[in-house]
Coordinates of C-alpha atoms (C1' of nucleotides) in Angstrom, one line a residue:
Chain A
X1 CA -27.2 -20.7 10.0
X2 CA -27.8 -17.9 12.2
X3 CA -24.8 -16.3 13.4
X4 CA -25.2 -14.7 16.7
X5 CA -22.0 -13.2 18.2
X6 CA -19.4 -13.4 15.4
X7 CA -16.7 -12.5 15.3
X8 CA -16.4 -11.5 18.6
X9 CA -18.0 -12.5 22.1
X10 CA -18.2 -9.2 23.9
X11 CA -20.8 -10.7 26.1
X12 CA -23.5 -8.3 26.2
X13 CA -26.2 -10.8 25.2
X14 CA -28.6 -8.1 23.8
X15 CA -28.2 -8.9 20.2
X16 CA -28.9 -12.6 20.3
X17 CA -32.0 -12.4 17.9
X18 CA -31.6 -11.8 13.9
X19 CA -29.1 -9.3 12.9
X20 CA -29.6 -6.6 10.4
X21 CA -28.3 -7.9 7.1
X22 CA -27.4 -5.6 4.2
X23 CA -26.9 -6.7 0.7
X24 CA -23.4 -7.6 -0.1
X25 CA -22.3 -6.6 -3.5
X26 CA -19.0 -7.1 -5.3
X27 CA -18.0 -4.6 -7.9
X28 CA -15.2 -5.5 -10.3
X29 CA -13.3 -2.3 -11.8
X30 CA -11.7 -3.9 -15.0
X31 CA -8.8 -1.9 -16.4
X32 CA -6.9 -2.4 -19.7
X33 CA -4.9 -0.2 -22.2
X34 CA -6.4 0.3 -25.3
X35 CA -5.0 2.8 -28.1
X36 CA -2.5 4.2 -25.9
X37 CA -5.0 5.0 -22.9
X38 CA -6.0 3.5 -19.8
X39 CA -9.4 2.3 -20.1
X40 CA -12.3 0.9 -17.7
X41 CA -15.1 -1.2 -18.5
X42 CA -18.4 0.2 -17.7
X43 CA -22.0 -1.0 -18.3
X44 CA -24.9 1.4 -18.9
X45 CA -27.6 1.1 -16.1
X46 CA -31.1 -0.1 -17.8
X47 CA -33.1 0.5 -14.6
X48 CA -33.7 3.2 -12.1
X49 CA -31.8 4.6 -10.0
X50 CA -29.4 6.2 -12.3
X51 CA -31.2 5.1 -15.5
X52 CA -28.9 5.7 -18.4
X53 CA -26.0 6.1 -16.4
X54 CA -22.8 4.3 -16.5
X55 CA -21.6 1.9 -13.8
X56 CA -19.1 -0.3 -12.6
X57 CA -20.1 -3.9 -13.3
X58 CA -20.9 -5.9 -10.2
X59 CA -23.4 -8.4 -8.6
X60 CA -24.3 -9.8 -5.2
X61 CA -22.5 -12.3 -3.3
X62 CA -24.0 -16.0 -3.5
X63 CA -24.3 -18.5 -0.8
X64 CA -21.2 -20.5 -0.6
X65 CA -19.2 -18.3 -2.7
X66 CA -16.2 -16.2 -1.5
X67 CA -15.8 -12.5 -2.3
X68 CA -13.0 -13.5 -4.6
X69 CA -15.0 -16.1 -6.4
X70 CA -17.7 -13.7 -6.9
X71 CA -15.4 -11.4 -8.5
X72 CA -14.2 -13.8 -10.6
X73 CA -17.3 -14.8 -11.7
X74 CA -18.5 -11.4 -12.6
X75 CA -15.3 -10.8 -14.4
X76 CA -15.9 -13.8 -16.3
X77 CA -19.4 -12.8 -17.1
X78 CA -18.5 -9.5 -18.3
X79 CA -15.3 -10.4 -20.1
X80 CA -15.0 -14.0 -20.8
X81 CA -11.5 -13.7 -19.4
X82 CA -10.0 -15.9 -16.5
X83 CA -6.7 -16.0 -14.8
X84 CA -6.0 -12.4 -14.7
X85 CA -4.7 -10.0 -12.1
X86 CA -7.2 -9.4 -9.5
X87 CA -7.1 -7.7 -6.1
X88 CA -9.4 -6.5 -3.5
X89 CA -9.5 -2.7 -3.5
X90 CA -11.9 -1.3 -0.8
X91 CA -15.4 -2.1 1.1
X92 CA -17.6 0.7 0.4
X93 CA -20.6 0.7 3.1
X94 CA -22.0 4.2 3.6
X95 CA -25.7 3.8 4.2
X96 CA -26.7 6.3 1.6
X97 CA -24.8 5.0 -1.3
X98 CA -27.6 3.2 -3.0
X99 CA -31.1 5.0 -2.8
X100 CA -33.0 1.9 -2.7
X101 CA -31.4 0.5 0.5
X102 CA -28.3 -0.8 2.3
X103 CA -25.8 -2.1 0.1
X104 CA -22.4 -3.0 0.9
X105 CA -19.9 -3.4 -2.0
X106 CA -16.6 -4.8 -1.7
X107 CA -14.7 -3.4 -4.7
X108 CA -12.3 -5.4 -6.6
X109 CA -9.9 -4.4 -9.6
X110 CA -8.7 -6.5 -12.4
X111 CA -6.1 -5.8 -14.9
X112 CA -6.5 -7.4 -18.5
X113 CA -3.7 -7.6 -20.8
X114 CA -4.0 -5.0 -23.8
X115 CA -4.1 -8.0 -26.4
X116 CA -6.9 -9.5 -24.9
X117 CA -9.0 -6.4 -25.4
X118 CA -10.2 -7.0 -28.9
X119 CA -12.0 -10.1 -27.7
X120 CA -13.3 -8.5 -24.7
X121 CA -14.9 -5.7 -26.0
X122 CA -16.7 -7.9 -28.8
X123 CA -17.8 -10.2 -26.0
X124 CA -19.2 -7.3 -23.9
X125 CA -21.3 -5.8 -26.7
X126 CA -24.3 -7.6 -25.7
X127 CA -24.9 -6.0 -22.4
X128 CA -24.3 -2.4 -23.3
X129 CA -20.9 -2.3 -21.9
X130 CA -18.1 0.1 -23.1
X131 CA -14.3 0.9 -22.3
X132 CA -13.9 4.3 -21.1
X133 CA -10.5 6.1 -21.0
X134 CA -10.4 7.0 -17.2
X135 CA -9.6 10.6 -17.9
X136 CA -12.9 10.9 -19.9
X137 CA -15.4 9.1 -18.1
X138 CA -19.2 9.5 -18.5
X139 CA -21.8 10.3 -15.9
X140 CA -21.5 7.7 -13.3
X141 CA -23.9 5.9 -11.2
X142 CA -24.0 6.0 -7.3
X143 CA -20.3 6.8 -5.8
X144 CA -18.7 5.0 -8.7
X145 CA -16.6 8.0 -9.5
X146 CA -14.9 8.2 -6.2
X147 CA -14.5 4.3 -6.4
X148 CA -12.8 4.7 -9.6
X149 CA -10.6 7.7 -8.6
X150 CA -9.5 5.5 -5.7
X151 CA -8.6 2.6 -8.0
X152 CA -6.4 4.5 -10.1
X153 CA -4.5 5.8 -7.2
X154 CA -4.0 2.4 -5.9
X155 CA -3.1 1.3 -9.4
X156 CA -0.4 4.3 -9.9
X157 CA 0.9 3.4 -6.5
X158 CA 1.1 -0.3 -7.2
X159 CA 2.7 0.2 -10.9
X160 CA 5.6 2.2 -9.0
X161 CA 6.4 -0.3 -6.0
X162 CA 5.6 -3.7 -7.5
X163 CA 5.4 -5.6 -10.5
X164 CA 1.8 -5.1 -11.7
X165 CA 2.5 -3.8 -14.9
X166 CA 3.1 -7.3 -16.3
X167 CA -0.5 -7.9 -16.0
X168 CA -1.2 -5.5 -18.4
X169 CA 1.0 -7.1 -21.0
X170 CA 0.7 -10.4 -22.9
X171 CA 3.3 -13.3 -22.3
X172 CA 6.0 -11.7 -24.4
X173 CA 6.6 -8.1 -24.9
X174 CA 9.2 -5.5 -25.4
X175 CA 10.9 -3.2 -23.2
X176 CA 9.5 -0.4 -25.2
X177 CA 5.6 -1.8 -24.5
X178 CA 6.3 -1.9 -20.7
X179 CA 7.8 1.3 -20.9
X180 CA 4.8 2.7 -22.5
X181 CA 2.4 1.1 -19.8
X182 CA 4.3 3.2 -17.3
X183 CA 4.3 6.2 -19.3
X184 CA 0.5 5.9 -20.0
X185 CA -0.5 5.1 -16.3
X186 CA 1.8 7.3 -14.6
X187 CA 1.2 10.1 -17.2
X188 CA 4.8 11.2 -17.5
X189 CA 7.8 10.1 -19.7
X190 CA 10.5 7.9 -18.7
X191 CA 14.0 8.1 -19.9
X192 CA 14.6 5.0 -22.3
X193 CA 18.1 4.3 -21.0
X194 CA 17.3 4.6 -17.5
X195 CA 14.2 2.7 -17.9
X196 CA 15.8 -0.3 -19.4
X197 CA 18.5 -0.4 -16.8
X198 CA 16.3 -0.2 -14.1
X199 CA 13.9 -3.0 -15.3
X200 CA 16.7 -5.2 -16.1
X201 CA 18.6 -4.6 -12.8
X202 CA 15.4 -6.0 -11.2
X203 CA 15.9 -9.4 -12.8
X204 CA 12.3 -10.0 -13.2
X205 CA 12.4 -10.2 -16.8
X206 CA 14.3 -12.5 -19.3
X207 CA 14.7 -12.4 -22.9
X208 CA 13.1 -14.7 -25.0
X209 CA 15.7 -14.8 -27.7
X210 CA 13.0 -14.2 -30.2
X211 CA 12.7 -10.7 -32.0
X212 CA 9.7 -9.0 -33.4
X213 CA 9.6 -6.5 -36.5
X214 CA 6.6 -3.9 -35.6
X215 CA 7.3 -1.3 -38.2
X216 CA 9.9 0.2 -40.5
X217 CA 12.7 0.1 -37.9
X218 CA 14.9 -2.1 -36.0
X219 CA 13.4 -5.2 -34.9
X220 CA 12.8 -5.3 -30.8
X221 CA 14.0 -8.1 -28.7
X222 CA 11.3 -9.5 -26.6
X223 CA 11.0 -10.6 -23.1
X224 CA 9.0 -12.6 -20.8
X225 CA 8.1 -11.9 -17.0
X226 CA 10.0 -14.7 -14.8
X227 CA 7.7 -15.8 -12.5
X228 CA 4.3 -14.9 -13.3
X229 CA 3.7 -14.1 -9.7
X230 CA 3.5 -10.4 -8.4
X231 CA 5.3 -7.9 -6.1
X232 CA 7.9 -7.8 -3.6
X233 CA 5.8 -6.0 -1.4
X234 CA 2.7 -8.2 -1.2
X235 CA 0.8 -6.1 1.1
X236 CA -1.7 -4.1 -0.6
Chain B
X1 CA -35.5 -0.8 1.1
X2 CA -34.9 -3.8 -1.4
X3 CA -32.2 -3.4 -3.7
X4 CA -33.0 -5.4 -7.0
X5 CA -29.9 -5.0 -9.2
X6 CA -27.3 -2.8 -7.5
X7 CA -24.6 -1.5 -8.3
X8 CA -25.2 -3.0 -12.0
X9 CA -27.6 -3.7 -14.2
X10 CA -26.3 -6.7 -16.3
X11 CA -29.8 -7.2 -17.4
X12 CA -30.4 -11.1 -16.9
X13 CA -33.6 -10.1 -14.8
X14 CA -33.2 -13.7 -12.9
X15 CA -32.2 -12.2 -9.8
X16 CA -35.1 -9.7 -9.4
X17 CA -36.2 -11.4 -5.9
X18 CA -34.6 -11.3 -2.6
X19 CA -30.9 -11.5 -2.5
X20 CA -29.1 -13.6 -0.3
X21 CA -28.0 -11.8 2.5
X22 CA -24.8 -12.5 4.9
X23 CA -24.3 -11.1 8.2
X24 CA -21.8 -8.3 8.0
X25 CA -19.3 -7.6 10.8
X26 CA -16.5 -5.1 11.5
X27 CA -13.7 -6.5 13.3
X28 CA -11.2 -3.8 14.8
X29 CA -7.7 -4.8 15.6
X30 CA -6.4 -2.3 18.2
X31 CA -2.8 -2.1 18.4
X32 CA -0.6 -0.1 20.8
X33 CA 2.8 -0.3 22.3
X34 CA 2.9 -1.4 26.2
X35 CA 6.4 -2.2 27.8
X36 CA 8.4 -2.0 24.6
X37 CA 6.2 -4.6 22.8
X38 CA 3.6 -4.0 20.1
X39 CA 0.2 -5.3 21.5
X40 CA -3.1 -6.2 20.2
X41 CA -6.2 -6.0 22.1
X42 CA -8.2 -9.3 22.2
X43 CA -11.4 -10.5 23.9
X44 CA -12.1 -13.8 25.2
X45 CA -15.0 -15.8 23.6
X46 CA -17.7 -16.9 26.2
X47 CA -19.7 -18.9 23.9
X48 CA -19.4 -21.5 21.4
X49 CA -17.9 -21.8 18.7
X50 CA -14.3 -21.3 20.0
X51 CA -15.5 -20.9 23.5
X52 CA -12.6 -19.8 25.5
X53 CA -10.4 -18.6 22.6
X54 CA -9.5 -15.3 22.2
X55 CA -10.6 -13.1 19.2
X56 CA -10.5 -9.9 17.5
X57 CA -13.3 -7.5 19.0
X58 CA -15.8 -6.8 16.4
X59 CA -19.8 -6.5 16.2
X60 CA -22.2 -6.2 13.4
X61 CA -23.1 -3.4 11.2
X62 CA -26.2 -1.6 12.1
X63 CA -28.7 0.1 10.1
X64 CA -27.9 3.6 9.0
X65 CA -24.3 3.1 10.2
X66 CA -21.5 3.2 7.9
X67 CA -18.5 0.7 8.1
X68 CA -16.2 3.3 9.5
X69 CA -18.9 4.4 12.2
X70 CA -19.2 0.5 13.3
X71 CA -15.4 0.6 14.0
X72 CA -15.4 3.7 15.6
X73 CA -18.1 2.6 17.8
X74 CA -16.7 -0.8 18.6
X75 CA -13.4 0.6 19.4
X76 CA -15.0 3.3 21.8
X77 CA -17.0 0.1 23.2
X78 CA -13.6 -1.9 23.8
X79 CA -11.3 1.1 24.8
X80 CA -13.3 4.2 25.5
X81 CA -10.8 6.0 23.2
X82 CA -12.0 8.1 20.1
X83 CA -10.2 10.1 17.7
X84 CA -7.3 7.8 16.9
X85 CA -5.8 6.4 13.7
X86 CA -8.3 3.8 12.0
X87 CA -7.9 2.7 8.7
X88 CA -10.0 -0.2 6.9
X89 CA -7.7 -3.4 6.6
X90 CA -9.4 -5.9 4.4
X91 CA -12.8 -7.7 4.0
X92 CA -12.8 -11.2 4.6
X93 CA -15.7 -13.2 3.1
X94 CA -14.8 -17.1 2.8
X95 CA -18.0 -19.0 3.4
X96 CA -16.5 -21.2 5.8
X97 CA -14.8 -18.6 8.2
X98 CA -17.5 -19.0 10.8
X99 CA -18.9 -22.5 11.5
X100 CA -22.5 -21.1 12.3
X101 CA -22.9 -19.5 9.1
X102 CA -21.8 -16.8 6.6
X103 CA -20.4 -14.0 8.2
X104 CA -18.6 -11.3 6.1
X105 CA -16.5 -9.4 8.1
X106 CA -14.6 -5.9 7.5
X107 CA -11.4 -5.5 9.6
X108 CA -10.2 -2.1 10.4
X109 CA -7.3 -1.5 12.3
X110 CA -6.7 1.2 14.8
X111 CA -3.3 2.7 16.4
X112 CA -3.6 3.9 20.2
X113 CA -0.8 6.1 21.6
X114 CA 1.3 4.3 24.0
X115 CA 0.2 6.7 26.7
X116 CA -3.4 6.3 26.6
X117 CA -3.0 2.4 27.4
X118 CA -3.1 2.6 31.2
X119 CA -6.5 3.8 30.9
X120 CA -7.4 1.3 28.3
X121 CA -6.3 -1.9 30.0
X122 CA -8.4 -0.8 33.0
X123 CA -11.5 0.1 31.1
X124 CA -11.3 -3.1 29.5
X125 CA -11.0 -5.3 32.2
X126 CA -14.7 -5.5 32.6
X127 CA -15.3 -7.7 29.5
X128 CA -12.6 -10.1 29.5
X129 CA -10.1 -8.4 27.2
X130 CA -6.4 -8.1 27.3
X131 CA -3.4 -6.8 25.6
X132 CA -1.0 -9.5 23.8
X133 CA 2.2 -9.0 22.4
X134 CA 1.8 -9.7 18.6
X135 CA 4.7 -12.3 18.9
X136 CA 3.0 -14.2 21.6
X137 CA -0.6 -14.7 20.9
X138 CA -2.8 -17.1 22.4
X139 CA -4.8 -19.4 20.7
X140 CA -7.2 -17.5 18.3
X141 CA -10.8 -18.2 17.2
X142 CA -11.8 -18.3 13.6
X143 CA -9.4 -17.2 10.9
X144 CA -8.2 -14.3 13.2
X145 CA -4.5 -15.4 13.2
X146 CA -4.3 -14.7 9.5
X147 CA -6.1 -11.4 9.9
X148 CA -3.7 -10.4 12.7
X149 CA -0.7 -11.4 10.4
X150 CA -1.7 -9.6 7.5
X151 CA -2.4 -6.3 9.8
X152 CA 1.1 -6.6 11.2
X153 CA 2.4 -6.8 7.5
X154 CA 0.4 -3.5 6.7
X155 CA 1.5 -1.8 9.6
X156 CA 5.1 -2.3 8.9
X157 CA 4.9 -1.5 5.7
X158 CA 2.7 1.9 6.7
X159 CA 5.6 2.5 9.1
X160 CA 8.3 2.5 6.6
X161 CA 6.5 4.8 3.8
X162 CA 4.0 6.9 5.9
X163 CA 4.0 8.5 8.9
X164 CA 1.5 6.3 11.1
X165 CA 4.1 6.0 13.5
X166 CA 2.9 9.3 15.1
X167 CA -0.4 7.8 16.0
X168 CA 1.2 5.6 18.5
X169 CA 2.7 8.5 20.2
X170 CA 1.3 11.3 22.5
X171 CA 1.2 14.8 21.3
X172 CA 4.8 15.5 22.6
X173 CA 7.5 12.9 22.4
X174 CA 11.2 12.7 22.2
X175 CA 13.0 11.4 19.0
X176 CA 13.9 8.4 21.0
X177 CA 10.6 7.6 21.8
X178 CA 9.8 7.8 18.0
X179 CA 12.7 5.7 17.3
X180 CA 11.8 3.2 19.7
X181 CA 8.4 2.8 17.9
X182 CA 10.2 2.0 14.8
X183 CA 12.4 -0.4 16.4
X184 CA 9.9 -2.3 18.0
X185 CA 7.6 -2.8 15.3
X186 CA 9.9 -3.3 12.7
X187 CA 12.1 -5.5 15.0
X188 CA 15.3 -4.1 13.9
X189 CA 17.5 -1.4 15.2
X190 CA 18.0 2.0 13.7
X191 CA 21.4 4.1 14.0
X192 CA 20.6 7.1 16.3
X193 CA 22.4 9.6 14.2
X194 CA 20.9 8.5 10.9
X195 CA 17.3 8.0 12.4
X196 CA 17.3 11.7 13.7
X197 CA 18.7 13.0 10.3
X198 CA 15.9 11.4 8.6
X199 CA 13.0 12.3 10.6
X200 CA 14.3 15.9 10.7
X201 CA 14.9 16.2 7.2
X202 CA 11.2 15.1 6.5
X203 CA 10.2 18.3 8.3
X204 CA 7.2 16.5 9.7
X205 CA 8.0 17.5 13.2
X206 CA 9.2 20.6 15.1
X207 CA 10.6 21.2 18.5
X208 CA 8.3 22.3 21.3
X209 CA 10.7 24.2 23.1
X210 CA 10.5 22.1 26.1
X211 CA 12.5 19.5 27.5
X212 CA 11.6 16.4 29.5
X213 CA 13.7 14.7 32.0
X214 CA 13.3 11.1 32.2
X215 CA 16.0 9.5 34.3
X216 CA 19.7 10.1 35.5
X217 CA 21.0 11.6 32.3
X218 CA 20.7 14.7 30.0
X219 CA 17.0 15.9 29.3
X220 CA 15.6 15.2 25.9
X221 CA 14.0 17.7 23.6
X222 CA 10.4 17.1 23.1
X223 CA 9.0 17.3 19.5
X224 CA 5.4 17.6 18.2
X225 CA 3.9 16.2 14.9
X226 CA 3.2 19.3 12.6
X227 CA 0.0 18.5 11.0
X228 CA -2.1 15.8 12.6
X229 CA -2.7 14.3 9.3
X230 CA -1.2 11.2 7.9
X231 CA 1.0 10.2 5.2
X232 CA 2.1 11.4 1.8
X233 CA 0.9 8.2 0.2
X234 CA -2.7 8.3 1.2
X235 CA -3.8 5.1 -0.7
X236 CA -4.3 2.2 1.4
Chain C
dC1 C1' 18.8 6.7 -48.9
dC2 C1' 15.3 8.0 -45.5
dA3 C1' 12.4 7.6 -41.5
dA4 C1' 11.5 5.3 -37.4
dA5 C1' 11.9 2.9 -33.1
dA6 C1' 15.8 -0.1 -30.9
dG7 C1' 19.7 -0.1 -28.3
dT8 C1' 23.8 1.4 -25.5
dG9 C1' 27.4 4.3 -21.1
dT10 C1' 29.1 7.8 -18.7
dT11 C1' 28.8 11.7 -15.5
dT12 C1' 26.8 14.0 -11.5
dG13 C1' 24.3 14.6 -7.5
dC14 C1' 21.7 12.8 -3.7
dT15 C1' 20.6 9.4 -0.5
dC16 C1' 21.8 5.9 2.8
dT17 C1' 25.0 3.6 5.8
dA18 C1' 28.8 3.1 8.8
dC19 C1' 30.9 4.8 12.6
dA20 C1' 32.6 7.3 18.2
dC21 C1' 32.7 10.8 21.2
dC22 C1' 31.1 14.7 24.4
dC23 C1' 26.9 16.6 27.2
dA24 C1' 23.5 17.2 30.8
dT25 C1' 21.5 15.3 34.8
dG26 C1' 20.7 12.8 39.4
dG27 C1' 22.1 10.4 42.8
Chain D
dC1 C1' 32.4 11.7 40.0
dC2 C1' 30.0 8.1 37.9
dA3 C1' 26.2 5.8 35.1
dT4 C1' 22.6 6.9 31.8
dG5 C1' 20.8 8.2 27.8
dG6 C1' 20.8 12.9 24.6
dG7 C1' 23.0 14.9 21.1
dT8 C1' 26.2 15.7 17.0
dG9 C1' 29.1 15.2 11.7
dT10 C1' 31.7 13.1 8.1
dA11 C1' 33.2 9.9 4.5
dG12 C1' 32.2 6.4 1.2
dA13 C1' 29.2 3.5 -1.4
dG14 C1' 25.2 2.8 -4.1
dC15 C1' 21.3 4.4 -6.8
dA16 C1' 18.9 7.9 -9.5
dA17 C1' 18.7 11.3 -13.3
dA18 C1' 20.5 13.4 -17.1
dC19 C1' 22.1 13.1 -21.7
dA20 C1' 23.2 11.7 -27.7
dC21 C1' 24.3 8.9 -31.1
dT22 C1' 24.5 4.4 -33.8
dT23 C1' 22.1 0.3 -35.3
dT24 C1' 18.3 -2.2 -38.2
dT25 C1' 15.0 -2.5 -41.0
dG26 C1' 11.2 -1.4 -44.9
dG27 C1' 10.1 1.4 -48.5

DNA sequence: CCAAAAGTGTTTGCTCTACACCCATGG
DNA sequence: CCATGGGTGTAGAGCAAACACTTTTGG
């Protein structure tokens, strides 16, 4: 139970005694789209430091629990959802990030389908939690502003080069739904014809055969994502 | 000094006492190119577990030292070099990765210019360290095989989409040098004319005006990287 | 019949690929 | 003068961008 030289063995036996052990937390950035805006789930701090400020939900790693398991647990505690897109983002370890002492925090980010969101926001009302549009954030605790900025950059990048976008949609969706995800997150318009051409040429999506009527206009074909597996470039 | 609820405040006061604190290590994957091969610096373990197996150099985070500082320190201890490309790779935290107890390890990877290598391999002879070609690795300790595989994937990706390649070269280099870096790491040939056209069109490189003679043939123009700063896509 | 989103092709420019020969040097 | 890598251009294919009208529905 007392690691002495891991993971290396650079034999300068000077460090045989107990090592300095920082606290290790996992923070989970939970994104979704509500009302045409990319939003993140934040919780209001009830204690010092940063009392009253908003923060990314997170918690400490437990014994016998992997980092990913911690993230999944946190996610479930906050939102009740499981089985959604989750990816390690970055590990933040500046000594001064927490005024109370050293905390190394491994950040993950999760994408929740826009549809499950009603449920979520209800479930999270108990502990003071809210979905904030990412371009209208409140005052944040710790270095959480930078963490969020970094996550958004990564999300934008992933959206352009992989198929994460599907993680923000329900099983069945229209191509317009998909296009809207891209437009909202990347914050620029796409040409409808070119967009559809590109998506269909990627062959990641197939029509369900069903149509859905969503207003006083022509019904739309719905599609489903072929394999519920992500990305061509599965390197972060 | 005793963080109680960081970084979140999900008020279930059950965890007010001292948290479980795993050991936190930083491992540094140091890559370079020697003799037309991509190589990684490994050290031989002198103690159990995995005695005699090779491992990625690393060490524990110290108080008041950021993760990056730890990585820089490890890198300097192993190789003597400073001021080289360093990037956080991933954080590995499976509870069973170290048989002796929980160790969370934040992996960084570094790229050392091919030229500084002579110096390095000499300097590292003291502690049993060796440069191994990445496609001819010895038996490795812990989960280090996967860590290396992951790093190589990331390195390949970075090479294609950013300008990390320059981190493996000296200040001044020929276009053939650069092409060779790409060919070695991506393990496929490039067309000389197309390669040069592309590199020059990116405008990241400028001729030094000097030429270098390196054999019984026409001397080559040398170039330098315009801004010693990396990547267009500065995300992960 | 009107409003609103769904759906659909073609042209143009640009980027990527394939490909072969002359040049400068040292021995 | 020979061997060796340095250096250069062009044509064709495939991909990305721009762009406008018809269809289906509910009210």
